[in-house]
Amino acid sequence: MKIRLGISFSSTNFQNYRKWFDPEVHAGKVELLELNADSSTLSDFESCDAFVLSGGCDIDTELYQGEVNYPHKPEEFETERDHFEASIYLFAKEHQKPLLGICRGMQLVQIVEGGKLIQDLGEEANLIHKKAGNTDRKHSIHISDGSLLASISQQSSGEVNSAHHQAVDPTQLGKNLLISAWSTDNHSPEALEYQNKENLAFMLCVQWHPERMEEKEKSPFSENIKQTFLAAIIHSS
């Protein structure tokens, strides 16, 4: 069967998501659909077998009652996109369709489930996580034993990339969410999954960018995630 995968549009580096799935697209296994707040409809959601929530701009603070002013706040939020992607997540959850959240996508899931964000990691942690110009940072992570991510990666630790200055607030975690990986440098959350997975589809969120990691085809934190995600889609379909 051919999987129809909906990817939420980001104005930054969207081509990397397409490139990540290129081998499966060329093999005739996957069809990609760009989901855009300006043009996509409910029928587009219904036609998809699964979804990817992509990275990008900070989420509007109104969605989680955050501080209005904070370091590295963007000049403009993409509020329409925020609400649109929240509707993608809720649709996927309700209809038991697999979902993968990446960077901003992870933070969006946290917010929709009632959680909060650390709005800026601070000067020291930003030197570990925040993008340096056009270059991703690199840092090590620890994966929680017994988690979905541990079973996917078959690793207890490793190195990932990052390009963010915000993080999931572990003291105000969203409903039924479990932190399954942590940064070993500053102990900020690096992955989310459902705590109670009964009657719920595959859902994994990561704070790093698996779609643009160096040697991503060999990385258990990129290739393993992609292949397990695709297998989950086939199984659920």
CSV table of C-alpha atoms in Angstrom, one decimal:
chain,number,residue,atom,x,y,z
A,1,MET,CA,0.0,0.0,0.0
A,2,LYS,CA,1.0,3.6,-0.5
A,3,ILE,CA,1.0,5.8,2.6
A,4,ARG,CA,-0.4,9.3,2.3
A,5,LEU,CA,1.6,11.4,4.8
A,6,GLY,CA,0.5,15.0,5.7
A,7,ILE,CA,3.3,17.4,6.7
A,8,SER,CA,2.5,20.7,8.2
A,9,PHE,CA,4.0,23.5,6.2
A,10,SER,CA,6.9,25.6,7.7
A,11,SER,CA,8.4,28.6,6.0
A,12,THR,CA,11.8,27.5,7.2
A,13,ASN,CA,13.6,24.5,5.8
A,14,PHE,CA,10.5,22.7,4.7
A,15,GLN,CA,12.4,21.0,1.9
A,16,ASN,CA,14.3,18.9,4.5
A,17,TYR,CA,11.1,17.0,5.4
A,18,ARG,CA,10.5,16.1,1.8
A,19,LYS,CA,14.2,15.0,1.4
A,20,TRP,CA,13.9,12.9,4.5
A,21,PHE,CA,11.1,10.8,3.0
A,22,ASP,CA,12.5,10.9,-0.6
A,23,PRO,CA,13.7,7.3,-0.7
A,24,GLU,CA,10.2,6.0,0.2
A,25,VAL,CA,8.6,8.5,-2.2
A,26,HIS,CA,10.8,7.3,-5.1
A,27,ALA,CA,10.1,3.7,-4.1
A,28,GLY,CA,6.4,4.4,-4.5
A,29,LYS,CA,5.7,3.7,-0.8
A,30,VAL,CA,4.8,7.2,0.4
A,31,GLU,CA,2.9,10.2,-1.0
A,32,LEU,CA,3.5,13.5,0.7
A,33,LEU,CA,0.8,16.1,1.2
A,34,GLU,CA,1.7,19.7,2.3
A,35,LEU,CA,-0.8,20.8,4.9
A,36,ASN,CA,-1.0,24.6,4.9
A,37,ALA,CA,-3.2,26.8,7.2
A,38,ASP,CA,-4.0,29.0,4.1
A,39,SER,CA,-5.4,26.3,1.9
A,40,SER,CA,-5.9,22.8,3.5
A,41,THR,CA,-9.3,21.6,4.6
A,42,LEU,CA,-10.8,18.8,6.6
A,43,SER,CA,-11.0,16.6,3.5
A,44,ASP,CA,-7.2,16.8,3.3
A,45,PHE,CA,-6.9,15.6,6.9
A,46,GLU,CA,-9.3,12.7,6.1
A,47,SER,CA,-7.2,11.7,3.1
A,48,CYS,CA,-4.0,11.3,5.2
A,49,ASP,CA,-2.9,8.1,6.9
A,50,ALA,CA,-0.6,10.0,9.3
A,51,PHE,CA,0.9,13.4,10.1
A,52,VAL,CA,4.2,15.2,10.8
A,53,LEU,CA,4.1,18.4,12.8
A,54,SER,CA,7.2,20.4,11.6
A,55,GLY,CA,9.5,22.9,13.3
A,56,GLY,CA,9.6,26.6,13.0
A,57,CYS,CA,8.6,29.8,14.8
A,58,ASP,CA,7.7,30.1,18.5
A,59,ILE,CA,4.1,29.3,19.4
A,60,ASP,CA,1.9,32.3,20.3
A,61,THR,CA,2.0,32.8,24.1
A,62,GLU,CA,-1.7,33.2,24.1
A,63,LEU,CA,-2.1,29.5,23.6
A,64,TYR,CA,-0.5,28.6,26.9
A,65,GLN,CA,-0.8,31.9,28.9
A,66,GLY,CA,2.9,32.5,28.7
A,67,GLU,CA,4.8,35.7,29.5
A,68,VAL,CA,4.2,38.2,26.7
A,69,ASN,CA,7.8,39.4,26.6
A,70,TYR,CA,10.8,37.1,26.8
A,71,PRO,CA,14.3,36.7,25.3
A,72,HIS,CA,14.5,35.8,21.6
A,73,LYS,CA,10.8,36.4,21.1
A,74,PRO,CA,10.1,36.5,17.3
A,75,GLU,CA,8.9,39.7,15.7
A,76,GLU,CA,5.7,38.0,14.8
A,77,PHE,CA,3.9,34.8,15.8
A,78,GLU,CA,2.2,32.5,13.3
A,79,THR,CA,-1.1,32.3,15.3
A,80,GLU,CA,-3.2,30.9,12.4
A,81,ARG,CA,-0.6,28.1,12.0
A,82,ASP,CA,-0.7,27.4,15.7
A,83,HIS,CA,-4.5,26.8,15.7
A,84,PHE,CA,-4.3,24.9,12.4
A,85,GLU,CA,-1.6,22.5,13.7
A,86,ALA,CA,-3.5,22.1,16.9
A,87,SER,CA,-6.5,20.9,14.8
A,88,ILE,CA,-4.2,18.4,13.0
A,89,TYR,CA,-3.0,17.0,16.3
A,90,LEU,CA,-6.5,16.7,17.7
A,91,PHE,CA,-7.8,15.1,14.5
A,92,ALA,CA,-4.9,12.5,14.5
A,93,LYS,CA,-5.6,11.7,18.1
A,94,GLU,CA,-9.4,11.3,17.7
A,95,HIS,CA,-9.1,9.2,14.6
A,96,GLN,CA,-6.1,7.2,15.9
A,97,LYS,CA,-3.8,8.2,13.1
A,98,PRO,CA,0.0,8.1,13.8
A,99,LEU,CA,1.7,11.4,14.4
A,100,LEU,CA,5.3,12.5,14.6
A,101,GLY,CA,6.1,15.9,16.2
A,102,ILE,CA,9.4,17.6,15.5
A,103,CYS,CA,10.9,20.5,17.6
A,104,ARG,CA,8.0,23.1,17.5
A,105,GLY,CA,5.7,20.1,16.9
A,106,MET,CA,6.7,18.6,20.2
A,107,GLN,CA,6.0,21.9,22.0
A,108,LEU,CA,2.6,22.2,20.3
A,109,VAL,CA,1.5,18.8,21.5
A,110,GLN,CA,2.6,19.8,25.0
A,111,ILE,CA,0.5,23.0,24.8
A,112,VAL,CA,-2.6,21.3,23.3
A,113,GLU,CA,-2.5,18.8,26.2
A,114,GLY,CA,-2.5,21.6,28.7
A,115,GLY,CA,1.2,21.9,29.4
A,116,LYS,CA,3.5,24.9,29.6
A,117,LEU,CA,6.8,25.9,28.0
A,118,ILE,CA,10.1,27.2,29.3
A,119,GLN,CA,10.0,30.3,27.1
A,120,ASP,CA,13.8,30.8,27.0
A,121,LEU,CA,16.4,28.3,28.2
A,122,GLY,CA,18.8,31.1,29.2
A,123,GLU,CA,22.2,32.2,28.0
A,124,GLU,CA,24.1,29.1,29.1
A,125,ALA,CA,21.6,26.5,27.8
A,126,ASN,CA,21.2,28.4,24.6
A,127,LEU,CA,24.9,27.8,23.9
A,128,ILE,CA,24.0,24.1,23.9
A,129,HIS,CA,20.6,24.2,22.1
A,130,LYS,CA,20.0,27.4,20.2
A,131,LYS,CA,20.9,27.4,16.5
A,132,ALA,CA,24.2,29.2,15.8
A,133,GLY,CA,23.5,31.3,12.7
A,134,ASN,CA,22.5,28.7,10.1
A,135,THR,CA,24.2,25.8,12.0
A,136,ASP,CA,22.5,23.4,14.3
A,137,ARG,CA,24.0,22.7,17.7
A,138,LYS,CA,24.9,19.2,18.8
A,139,HIS,CA,24.5,17.7,22.2
A,140,SER,CA,24.0,14.4,24.0
A,141,ILE,CA,20.8,12.9,25.3
A,142,HIS,CA,19.8,10.1,27.7
A,143,ILE,CA,16.8,7.9,26.8
A,144,SER,CA,14.5,6.6,29.5
A,145,ASP,CA,14.4,2.8,30.0
A,146,GLY,CA,11.3,1.1,28.8
A,147,SER,CA,10.1,4.0,26.7
A,148,LEU,CA,8.8,3.8,23.1
A,149,LEU,CA,11.9,5.9,22.1
A,150,ALA,CA,14.2,3.3,23.7
A,151,SER,CA,12.6,0.5,21.8
A,152,ILE,CA,12.8,2.4,18.6
A,153,SER,CA,16.4,3.6,18.9
A,154,GLN,CA,17.8,0.6,20.8
A,155,GLN,CA,20.0,3.1,22.6
A,156,SER,CA,20.3,4.5,26.1
A,157,SER,CA,22.2,7.6,25.1
A,158,GLY,CA,23.5,9.3,22.0
A,159,GLU,CA,24.0,12.6,20.2
A,160,VAL,CA,21.4,14.7,18.4
A,161,ASN,CA,21.1,18.2,16.8
A,162,SER,CA,19.1,21.1,18.0
A,163,ALA,CA,18.0,24.6,16.9
A,164,HIS,CA,15.7,25.8,19.7
A,165,HIS,CA,15.7,28.3,22.6
A,166,GLN,CA,12.5,27.0,24.2
A,167,ALA,CA,11.6,23.7,25.9
A,168,VAL,CA,8.8,21.7,27.4
A,169,ASP,CA,8.4,22.6,31.0
A,170,PRO,CA,8.8,19.3,32.9
A,171,THR,CA,7.1,20.7,36.0
A,172,GLN,CA,3.9,21.5,34.1
A,173,LEU,CA,3.6,18.5,31.7
A,174,GLY,CA,0.6,18.0,29.5
A,175,LYS,CA,-2.1,15.4,30.1
A,176,ASN,CA,-1.0,11.8,29.6
A,177,LEU,CA,2.4,12.8,28.3
A,178,LEU,CA,5.7,11.1,29.3
A,179,ILE,CA,9.2,12.6,28.8
A,180,SER,CA,11.2,9.8,27.3
A,181,ALA,CA,14.5,11.6,26.7
A,182,TRP,CA,16.5,14.3,28.4
A,183,SER,CA,19.4,16.5,27.5
A,184,THR,CA,22.4,15.3,29.5
A,185,ASP,CA,23.9,18.9,29.5
A,186,ASN,CA,21.0,20.9,31.1
A,187,HIS,CA,18.4,18.2,31.8
A,188,SER,CA,15.7,19.7,29.5
A,189,PRO,CA,13.1,17.4,27.9
A,190,GLU,CA,14.1,16.0,24.5
A,191,ALA,CA,11.2,13.6,23.6
A,192,LEU,CA,7.5,13.1,24.5
A,193,GLU,CA,5.2,10.1,24.1
A,194,TYR,CA,1.9,9.0,25.6
A,195,GLN,CA,2.2,7.6,29.1
A,196,ASN,CA,-0.9,5.4,28.8
A,197,LYS,CA,-0.9,4.3,25.1
A,198,GLU,CA,-4.0,2.1,25.3
A,199,ASN,CA,-6.5,2.8,22.5
A,200,LEU,CA,-4.1,5.5,21.1
A,201,ALA,CA,-2.2,5.5,17.8
A,202,PHE,CA,1.6,5.9,17.6
A,203,MET,CA,2.7,9.3,18.8
A,204,LEU,CA,6.3,10.4,19.3
A,205,CYS,CA,7.7,13.9,19.6
A,206,VAL,CA,11.3,14.9,19.5
A,207,GLN,CA,13.0,18.2,20.2
A,208,TRP,CA,15.8,17.6,17.7
A,209,HIS,CA,15.5,17.6,13.9
A,210,PRO,CA,15.9,14.0,12.6
A,211,GLU,CA,15.1,15.2,9.0
A,212,ARG,CA,18.4,17.2,8.8
A,213,MET,CA,20.9,15.3,11.0
A,214,GLU,CA,24.3,14.6,9.6
A,215,GLU,CA,24.4,11.0,8.3
A,216,LYS,CA,20.7,10.7,9.1
A,217,GLU,CA,20.5,7.4,7.2
A,218,LYS,CA,22.8,5.8,9.8
A,219,SER,CA,21.4,7.5,12.9
A,220,PRO,CA,19.1,5.5,15.2
A,221,PHE,CA,17.6,8.9,16.2
A,222,SER,CA,16.6,9.6,12.6
A,223,GLU,CA,16.4,6.5,10.4
A,224,ASN,CA,15.0,4.2,13.1
A,225,ILE,CA,12.3,6.8,14.0
A,226,LYS,CA,11.3,7.2,10.4
A,227,GLN,CA,11.1,3.5,9.7
A,228,THR,CA,9.2,2.8,12.9
A,229,PHE,CA,6.8,5.6,12.1
A,230,LEU,CA,6.1,4.2,8.6
A,231,ALA,CA,5.6,0.7,10.0
A,232,ALA,CA,3.2,2.1,12.5
A,233,ILE,CA,1.2,3.8,9.8
A,234,ILE,CA,1.0,0.6,7.8
A,235,HIS,CA,-0.1,-1.3,10.9
A,236,SER,CA,-2.8,1.2,11.8
A,237,SER,CA,-4.1,1.4,8.3
